[in-house]
CSV table of C-alpha atoms in Angstrom, one decimal:
chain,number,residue,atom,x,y,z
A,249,UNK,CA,-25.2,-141.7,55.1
A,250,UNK,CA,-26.2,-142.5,51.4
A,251,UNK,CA,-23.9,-140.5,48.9
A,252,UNK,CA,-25.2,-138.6,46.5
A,253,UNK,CA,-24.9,-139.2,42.2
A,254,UNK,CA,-26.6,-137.3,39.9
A,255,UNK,CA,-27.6,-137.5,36.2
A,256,UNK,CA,-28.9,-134.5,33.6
A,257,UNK,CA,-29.3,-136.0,30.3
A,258,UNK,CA,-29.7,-133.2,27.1
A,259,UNK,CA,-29.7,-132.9,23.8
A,260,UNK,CA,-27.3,-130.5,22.1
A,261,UNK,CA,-28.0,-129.9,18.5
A,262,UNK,CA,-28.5,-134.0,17.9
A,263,UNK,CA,-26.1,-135.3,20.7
A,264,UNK,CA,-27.2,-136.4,24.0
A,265,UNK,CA,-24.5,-135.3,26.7
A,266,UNK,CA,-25.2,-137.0,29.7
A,267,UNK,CA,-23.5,-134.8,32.7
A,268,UNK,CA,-22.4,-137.2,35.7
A,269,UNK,CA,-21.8,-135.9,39.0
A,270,UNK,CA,-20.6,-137.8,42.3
A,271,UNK,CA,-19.2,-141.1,42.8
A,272,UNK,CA,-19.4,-143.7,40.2
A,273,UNK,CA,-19.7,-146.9,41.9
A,274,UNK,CA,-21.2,-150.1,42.6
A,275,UNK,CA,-23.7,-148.1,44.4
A,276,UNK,CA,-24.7,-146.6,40.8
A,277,UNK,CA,-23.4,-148.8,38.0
A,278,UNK,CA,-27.4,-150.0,37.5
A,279,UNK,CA,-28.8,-146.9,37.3
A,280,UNK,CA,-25.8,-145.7,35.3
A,281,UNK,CA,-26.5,-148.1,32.5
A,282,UNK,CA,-30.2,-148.3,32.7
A,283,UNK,CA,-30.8,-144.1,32.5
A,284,UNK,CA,-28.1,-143.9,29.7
A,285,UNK,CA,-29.4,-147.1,27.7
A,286,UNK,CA,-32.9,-145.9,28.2
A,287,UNK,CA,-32.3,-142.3,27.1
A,288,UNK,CA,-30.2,-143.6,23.4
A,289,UNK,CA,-33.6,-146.0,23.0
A,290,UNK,CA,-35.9,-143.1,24.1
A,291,UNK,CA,-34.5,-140.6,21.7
A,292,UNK,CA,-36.5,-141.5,18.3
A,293,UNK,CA,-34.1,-140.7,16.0
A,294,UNK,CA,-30.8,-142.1,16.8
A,295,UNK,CA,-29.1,-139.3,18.4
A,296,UNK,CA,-25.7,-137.9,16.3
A,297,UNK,CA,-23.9,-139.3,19.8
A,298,UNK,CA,-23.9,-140.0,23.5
A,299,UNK,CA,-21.2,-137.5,24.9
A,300,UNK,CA,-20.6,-139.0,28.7
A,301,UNK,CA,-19.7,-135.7,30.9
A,302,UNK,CA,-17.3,-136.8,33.7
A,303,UNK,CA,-16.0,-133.1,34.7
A,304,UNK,CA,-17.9,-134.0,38.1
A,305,UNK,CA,-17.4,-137.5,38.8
A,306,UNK,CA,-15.0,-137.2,41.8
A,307,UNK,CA,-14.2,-141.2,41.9
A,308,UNK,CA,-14.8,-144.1,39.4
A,309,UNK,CA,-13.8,-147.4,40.4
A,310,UNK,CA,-14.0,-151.0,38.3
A,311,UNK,CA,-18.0,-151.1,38.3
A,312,UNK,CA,-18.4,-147.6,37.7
A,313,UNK,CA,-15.7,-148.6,34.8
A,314,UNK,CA,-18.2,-151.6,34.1
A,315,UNK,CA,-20.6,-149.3,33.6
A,316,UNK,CA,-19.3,-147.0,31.0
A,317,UNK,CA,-18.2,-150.1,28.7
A,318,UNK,CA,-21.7,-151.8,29.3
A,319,UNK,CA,-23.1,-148.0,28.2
A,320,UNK,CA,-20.8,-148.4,25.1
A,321,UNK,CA,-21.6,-151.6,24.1
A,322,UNK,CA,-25.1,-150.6,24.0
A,323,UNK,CA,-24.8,-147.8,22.1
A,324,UNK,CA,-22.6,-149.3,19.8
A,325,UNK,CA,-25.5,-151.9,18.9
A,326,UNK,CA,-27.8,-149.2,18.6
A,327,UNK,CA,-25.3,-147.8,15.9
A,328,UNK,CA,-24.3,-144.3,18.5
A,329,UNK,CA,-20.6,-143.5,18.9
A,330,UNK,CA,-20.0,-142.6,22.7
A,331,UNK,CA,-17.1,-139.8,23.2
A,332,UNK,CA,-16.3,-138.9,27.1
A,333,UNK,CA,-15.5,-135.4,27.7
A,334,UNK,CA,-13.9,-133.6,30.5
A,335,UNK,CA,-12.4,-136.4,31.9
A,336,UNK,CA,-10.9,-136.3,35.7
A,337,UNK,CA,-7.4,-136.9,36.1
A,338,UNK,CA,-7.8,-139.9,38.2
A,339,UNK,CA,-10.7,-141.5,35.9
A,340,UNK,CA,-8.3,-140.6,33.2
A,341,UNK,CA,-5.3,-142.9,35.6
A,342,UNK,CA,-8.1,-146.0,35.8
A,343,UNK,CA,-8.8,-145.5,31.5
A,344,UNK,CA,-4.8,-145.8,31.4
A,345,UNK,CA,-4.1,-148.7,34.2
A,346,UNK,CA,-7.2,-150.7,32.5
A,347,UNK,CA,-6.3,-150.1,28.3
A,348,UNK,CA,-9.7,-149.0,27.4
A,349,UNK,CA,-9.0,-146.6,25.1
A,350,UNK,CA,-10.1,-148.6,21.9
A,351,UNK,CA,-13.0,-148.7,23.8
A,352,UNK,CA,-13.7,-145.3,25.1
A,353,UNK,CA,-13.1,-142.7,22.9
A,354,UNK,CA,-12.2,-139.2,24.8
A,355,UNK,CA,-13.4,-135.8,23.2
């Protein structure tokens, strides 16, 4: 049975907050990077930032990891600072185990 991952993208008051929910896989990484890249480029005016929700993400393993630093990377080129908020505790464990924090910036 296919698991289910969701993504609501807004804009709140010049940011984008992208609101994850489900597991953040293999299974998603693509669609991950290509929705969040898109949305930055799709914005017209750079938006103020990219605020990646994670209150719902309920696992993240090393692609879904991949795919947060490939959404960075992005954004960073496109001159958008990308802050994650609500972080779960285990997400928060992989950001510790893996030494990403000059790379993902939490709210």
């Amino acid at each position: 049975m296919p698991r289910s991952f969701d993504i609501e993208v807004t804009d709140e008051n010049g940011d984008l907050v992208a609101h994850l929910a489900g597991e953040l896989d293999l299974s998603v990484r693509a669609d991950v990077v290509t929705r969040l890249t898109g949305a930055v480029a799709d914005h017209g005016d750079p938006p103020g930032r990219l605020v990646i929700d994670l209150r719902e993400v309920s696992f993240c393993d090393s692609s879904g990891l991949g795919a947060l630093l490939d959404v960075r990377r992005a954004a960073g080129d496109a001159g958008v600072a990308v802050m994650l908020r609500s972080v779960p505790p285990a997400v928060d464990r992989l950001l510790e185990l893996t030494d990403v924090d000059g790379w993902l910036t939490r709210e």
